[in-house]
mmCIF file of C-alpha atoms in Angstrom:
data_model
loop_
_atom_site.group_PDB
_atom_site.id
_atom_site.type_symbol
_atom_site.label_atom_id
_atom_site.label_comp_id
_atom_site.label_asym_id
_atom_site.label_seq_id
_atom_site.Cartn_x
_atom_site.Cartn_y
_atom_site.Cartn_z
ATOM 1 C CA UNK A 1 26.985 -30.647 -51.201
ATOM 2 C CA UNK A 2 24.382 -33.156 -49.227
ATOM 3 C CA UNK A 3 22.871 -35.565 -51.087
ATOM 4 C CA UNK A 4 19.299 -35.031 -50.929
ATOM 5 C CA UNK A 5 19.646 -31.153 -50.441
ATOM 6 C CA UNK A 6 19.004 -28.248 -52.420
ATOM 7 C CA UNK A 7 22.045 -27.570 -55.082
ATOM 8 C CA UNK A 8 23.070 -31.056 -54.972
ATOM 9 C CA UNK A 9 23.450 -33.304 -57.826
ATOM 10 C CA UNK A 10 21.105 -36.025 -58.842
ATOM 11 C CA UNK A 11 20.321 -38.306 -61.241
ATOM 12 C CA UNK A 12 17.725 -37.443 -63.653
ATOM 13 C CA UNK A 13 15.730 -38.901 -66.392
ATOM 14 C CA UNK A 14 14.913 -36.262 -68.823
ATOM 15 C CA UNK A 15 14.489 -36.553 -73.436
ATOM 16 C CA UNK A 16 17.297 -34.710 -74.776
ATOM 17 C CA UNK A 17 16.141 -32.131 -76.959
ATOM 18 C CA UNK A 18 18.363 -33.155 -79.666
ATOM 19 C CA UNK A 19 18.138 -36.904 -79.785
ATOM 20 C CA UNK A 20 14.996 -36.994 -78.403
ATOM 21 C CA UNK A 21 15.882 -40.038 -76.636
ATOM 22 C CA UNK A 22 15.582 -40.734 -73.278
ATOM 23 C CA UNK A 23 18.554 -40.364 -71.023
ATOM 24 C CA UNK A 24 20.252 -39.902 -67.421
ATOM 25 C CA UNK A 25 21.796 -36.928 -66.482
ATOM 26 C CA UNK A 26 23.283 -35.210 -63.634
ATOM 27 C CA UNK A 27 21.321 -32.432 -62.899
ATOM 28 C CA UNK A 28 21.594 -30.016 -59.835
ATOM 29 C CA UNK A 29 17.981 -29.520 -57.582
ATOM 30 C CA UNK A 30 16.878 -26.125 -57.687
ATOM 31 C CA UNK A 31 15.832 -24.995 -60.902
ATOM 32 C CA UNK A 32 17.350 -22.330 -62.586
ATOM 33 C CA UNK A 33 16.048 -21.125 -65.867
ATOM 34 C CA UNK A 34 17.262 -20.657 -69.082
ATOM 35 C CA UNK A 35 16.377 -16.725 -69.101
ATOM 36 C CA UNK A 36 17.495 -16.022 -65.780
ATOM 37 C CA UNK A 37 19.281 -12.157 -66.070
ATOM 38 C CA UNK A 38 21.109 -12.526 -62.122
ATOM 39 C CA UNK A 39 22.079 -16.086 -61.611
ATOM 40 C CA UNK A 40 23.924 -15.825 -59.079
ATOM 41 C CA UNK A 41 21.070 -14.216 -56.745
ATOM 42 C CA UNK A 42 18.091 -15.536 -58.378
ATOM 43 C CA UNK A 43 15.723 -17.942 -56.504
ATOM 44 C CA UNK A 44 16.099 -21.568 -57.243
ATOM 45 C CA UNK A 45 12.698 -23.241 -56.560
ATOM 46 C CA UNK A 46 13.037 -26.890 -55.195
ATOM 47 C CA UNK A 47 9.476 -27.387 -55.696
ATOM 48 C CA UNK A 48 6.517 -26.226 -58.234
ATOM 49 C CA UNK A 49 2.919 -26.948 -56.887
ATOM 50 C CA UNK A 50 0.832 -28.536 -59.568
ATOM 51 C CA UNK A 51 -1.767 -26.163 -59.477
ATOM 52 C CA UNK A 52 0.379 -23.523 -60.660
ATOM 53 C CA UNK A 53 2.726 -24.949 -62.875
ATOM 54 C CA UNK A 54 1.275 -24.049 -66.198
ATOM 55 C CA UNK A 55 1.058 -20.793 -65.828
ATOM 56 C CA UNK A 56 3.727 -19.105 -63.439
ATOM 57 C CA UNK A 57 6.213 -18.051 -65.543
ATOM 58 C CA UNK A 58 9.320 -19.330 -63.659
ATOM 59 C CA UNK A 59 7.804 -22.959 -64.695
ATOM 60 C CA UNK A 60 5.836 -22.801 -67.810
ATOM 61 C CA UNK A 61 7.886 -22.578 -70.920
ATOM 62 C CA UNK A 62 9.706 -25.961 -69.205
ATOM 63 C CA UNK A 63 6.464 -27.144 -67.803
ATOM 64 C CA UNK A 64 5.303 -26.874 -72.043
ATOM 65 C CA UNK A 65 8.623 -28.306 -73.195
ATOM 66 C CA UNK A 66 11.507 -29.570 -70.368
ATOM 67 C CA UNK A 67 9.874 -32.062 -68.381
ATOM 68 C CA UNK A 68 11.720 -34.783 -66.034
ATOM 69 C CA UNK A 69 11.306 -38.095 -63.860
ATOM 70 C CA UNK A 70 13.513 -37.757 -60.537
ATOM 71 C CA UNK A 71 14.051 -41.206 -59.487
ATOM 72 C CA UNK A 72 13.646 -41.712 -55.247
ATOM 73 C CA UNK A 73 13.705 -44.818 -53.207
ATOM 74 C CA UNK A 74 12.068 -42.689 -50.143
ATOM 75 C CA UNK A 75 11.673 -39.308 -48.589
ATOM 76 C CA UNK A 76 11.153 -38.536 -45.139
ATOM 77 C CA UNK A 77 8.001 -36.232 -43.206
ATOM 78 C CA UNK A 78 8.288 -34.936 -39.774
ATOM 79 C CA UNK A 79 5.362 -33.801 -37.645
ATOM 80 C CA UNK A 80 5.372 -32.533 -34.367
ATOM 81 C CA UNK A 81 2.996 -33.753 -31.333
ATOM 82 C CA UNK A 82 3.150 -32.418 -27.680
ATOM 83 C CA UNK A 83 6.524 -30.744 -28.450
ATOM 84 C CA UNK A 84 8.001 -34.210 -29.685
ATOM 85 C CA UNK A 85 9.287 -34.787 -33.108
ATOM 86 C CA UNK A 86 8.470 -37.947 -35.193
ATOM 87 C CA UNK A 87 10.145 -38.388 -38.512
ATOM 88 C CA UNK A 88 8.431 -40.998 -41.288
ATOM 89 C CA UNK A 89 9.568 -42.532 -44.337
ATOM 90 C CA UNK A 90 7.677 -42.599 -47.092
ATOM 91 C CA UNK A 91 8.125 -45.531 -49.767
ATOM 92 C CA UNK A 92 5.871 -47.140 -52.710
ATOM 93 C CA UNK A 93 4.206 -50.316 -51.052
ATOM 94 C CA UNK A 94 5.786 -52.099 -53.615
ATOM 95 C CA UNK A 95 9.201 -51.651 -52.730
ATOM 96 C CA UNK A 96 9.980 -50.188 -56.135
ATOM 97 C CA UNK A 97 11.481 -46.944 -56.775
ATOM 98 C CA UNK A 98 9.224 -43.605 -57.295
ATOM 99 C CA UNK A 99 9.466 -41.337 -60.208
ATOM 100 C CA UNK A 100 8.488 -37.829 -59.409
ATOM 101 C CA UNK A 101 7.488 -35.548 -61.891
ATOM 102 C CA UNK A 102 10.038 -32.865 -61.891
ATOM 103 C CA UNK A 103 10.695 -29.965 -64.854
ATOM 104 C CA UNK A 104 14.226 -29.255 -65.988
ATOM 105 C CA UNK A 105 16.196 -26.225 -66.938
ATOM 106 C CA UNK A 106 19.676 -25.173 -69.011
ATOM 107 C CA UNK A 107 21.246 -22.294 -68.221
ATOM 108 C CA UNK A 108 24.294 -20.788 -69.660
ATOM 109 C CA UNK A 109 26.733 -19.652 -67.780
ATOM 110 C CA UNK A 110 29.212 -17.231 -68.770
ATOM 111 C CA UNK A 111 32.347 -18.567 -70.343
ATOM 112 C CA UNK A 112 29.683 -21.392 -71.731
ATOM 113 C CA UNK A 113 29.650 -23.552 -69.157
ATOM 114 C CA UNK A 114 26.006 -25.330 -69.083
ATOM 115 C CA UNK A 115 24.624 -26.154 -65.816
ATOM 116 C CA UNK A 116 21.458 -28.362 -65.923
ATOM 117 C CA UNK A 117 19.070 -28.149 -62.967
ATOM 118 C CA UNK A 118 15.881 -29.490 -61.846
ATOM 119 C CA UNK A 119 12.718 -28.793 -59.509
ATOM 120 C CA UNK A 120 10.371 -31.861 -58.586
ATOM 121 C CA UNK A 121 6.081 -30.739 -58.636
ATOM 122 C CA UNK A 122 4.126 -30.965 -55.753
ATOM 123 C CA UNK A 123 0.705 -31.978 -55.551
ATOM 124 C CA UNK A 124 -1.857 -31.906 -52.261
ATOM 125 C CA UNK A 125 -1.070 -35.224 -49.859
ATOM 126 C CA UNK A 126 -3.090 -38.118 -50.257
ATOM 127 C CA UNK A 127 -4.821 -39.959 -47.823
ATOM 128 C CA UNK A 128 -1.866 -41.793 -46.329
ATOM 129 C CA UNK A 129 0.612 -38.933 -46.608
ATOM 130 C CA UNK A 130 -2.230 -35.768 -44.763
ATOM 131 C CA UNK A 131 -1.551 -36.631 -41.647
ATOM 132 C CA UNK A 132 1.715 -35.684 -42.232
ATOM 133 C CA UNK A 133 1.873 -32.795 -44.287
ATOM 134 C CA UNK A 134 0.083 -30.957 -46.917
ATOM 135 C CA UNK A 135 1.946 -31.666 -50.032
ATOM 136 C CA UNK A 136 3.502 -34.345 -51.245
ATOM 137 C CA UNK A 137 5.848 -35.181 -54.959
ATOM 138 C CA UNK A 138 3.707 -35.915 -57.877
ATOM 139 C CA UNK A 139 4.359 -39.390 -58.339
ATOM 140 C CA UNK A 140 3.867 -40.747 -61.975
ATOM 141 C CA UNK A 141 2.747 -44.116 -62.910
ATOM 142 C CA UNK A 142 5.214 -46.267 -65.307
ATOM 143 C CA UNK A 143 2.518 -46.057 -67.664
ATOM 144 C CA UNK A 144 2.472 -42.245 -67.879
ATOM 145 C CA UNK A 145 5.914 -41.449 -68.528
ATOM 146 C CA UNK A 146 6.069 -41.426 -72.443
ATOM 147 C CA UNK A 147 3.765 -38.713 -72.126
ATOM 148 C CA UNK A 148 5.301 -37.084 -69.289
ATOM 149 C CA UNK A 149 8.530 -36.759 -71.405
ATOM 150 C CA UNK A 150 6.991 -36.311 -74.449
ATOM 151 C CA UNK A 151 7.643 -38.920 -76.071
ATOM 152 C CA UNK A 152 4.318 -40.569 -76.698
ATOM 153 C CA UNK A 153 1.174 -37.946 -77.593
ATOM 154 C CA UNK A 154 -0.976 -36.544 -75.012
ATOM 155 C CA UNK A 155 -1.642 -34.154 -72.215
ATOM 156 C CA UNK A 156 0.670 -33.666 -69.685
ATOM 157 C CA UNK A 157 -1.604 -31.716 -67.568
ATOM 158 C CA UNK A 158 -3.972 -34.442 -66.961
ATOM 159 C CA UNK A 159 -1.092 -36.312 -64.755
ATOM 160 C CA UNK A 160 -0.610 -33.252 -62.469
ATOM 161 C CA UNK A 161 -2.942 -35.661 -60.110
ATOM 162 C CA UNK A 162 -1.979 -37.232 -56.403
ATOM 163 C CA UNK A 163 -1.180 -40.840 -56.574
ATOM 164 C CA UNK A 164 -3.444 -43.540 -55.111
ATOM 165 C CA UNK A 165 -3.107 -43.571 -51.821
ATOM 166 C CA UNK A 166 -2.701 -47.519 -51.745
ATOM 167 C CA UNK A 167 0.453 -46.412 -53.728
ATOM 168 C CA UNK A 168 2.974 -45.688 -51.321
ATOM 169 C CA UNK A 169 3.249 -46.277 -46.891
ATOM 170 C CA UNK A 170 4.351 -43.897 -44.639
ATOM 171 C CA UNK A 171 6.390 -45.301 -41.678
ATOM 172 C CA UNK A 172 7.530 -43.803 -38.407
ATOM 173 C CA UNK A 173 11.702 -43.994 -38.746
ATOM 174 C CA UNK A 174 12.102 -45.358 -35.212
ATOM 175 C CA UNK A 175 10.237 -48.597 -36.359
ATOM 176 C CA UNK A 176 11.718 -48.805 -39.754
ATOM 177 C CA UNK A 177 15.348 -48.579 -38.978
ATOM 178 C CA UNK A 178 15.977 -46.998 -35.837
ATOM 179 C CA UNK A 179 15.684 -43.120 -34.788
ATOM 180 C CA UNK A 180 17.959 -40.744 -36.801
#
């Protein structure tokens, strides 16, 4: 599978629910829940929008108890003007790595084989990123991840928030490294 594409693997950080220690794991995008009765034709949401998170039931009981940081160095927009496509990258200003909030999943398979997957939350764009698009990852600030992963006490809810929009740029791709 594509790296960067729905079903492939990626690293994620995620607390183990037995060691409750923080660790890296391998975890396929597009969640798949625990419960799921049809795995094999049940949707696998890439995304969960913020707003909704707590309460649809596809994402709450890991919202409440399986949440993740998906590590990205960039991710790309497109919009369209006149009939001409532009692609942009999207980066912290810092040059260091984003961690998206994401929620994570185990499901069972039968003959017990565990597959681990992942979905990353959305939240509305910012002011660098609406131009763009609409939505954008829910970007968490070092600071906030203890309580993110629950390791630290505190509400998780109150970081379903858009980042500053000093935070990250958005580039057009021709200028950054040429046109792809």
């Amino acid at each position: 599978m594509e790296e960067g594409k729905p079903g492939a693997v990626a690293k994620v950080i995620r607390r183990n629910p037995k060691s409750g220690q923080r660790e890296f794991g391998d975890l396929v995008w597009g969640l798949l829940p625990y419960k799921t009765e049809r795995p094999t034709t049940a949707v696998r949401p890439i995304h969960a929008r913020a707003e909704t998170v707590q309460e649809l039931p596809m994402f709450a009981d890991a919202f409440r108890s399986r949440r993740a940081i998906v590590p990205a160095t960039e991710y790309y927009v497109r919009t369209e003007t006149d009939g001409r496509a532009q692609r942009y990258v999207v980066t912290r200003a810092d040059g260091k790595p984003m961690a998206w909030a994401g929620l994570w999943e185990s499901f069972v398979w039968p003959g017990d084989r565990v597959e681990r997957s992942y979905c990353v939350i959305t939240v509305e764009a910012n002011a660098t990123i609406a131009p763009y698009h609409d939505r954008m990852p829910l970007i968490l600030k070092p600071e906030d991840w203890p309580v993110w992963l629950g390791e630290a006490p505190g509400d998780p809810a109150i970081l379903l928030r858009m980042v500053d929009p000093d935070v990250i740029r958005c580039e057009p791709v021709a200028q950054r490294r040429g046109n792809r």
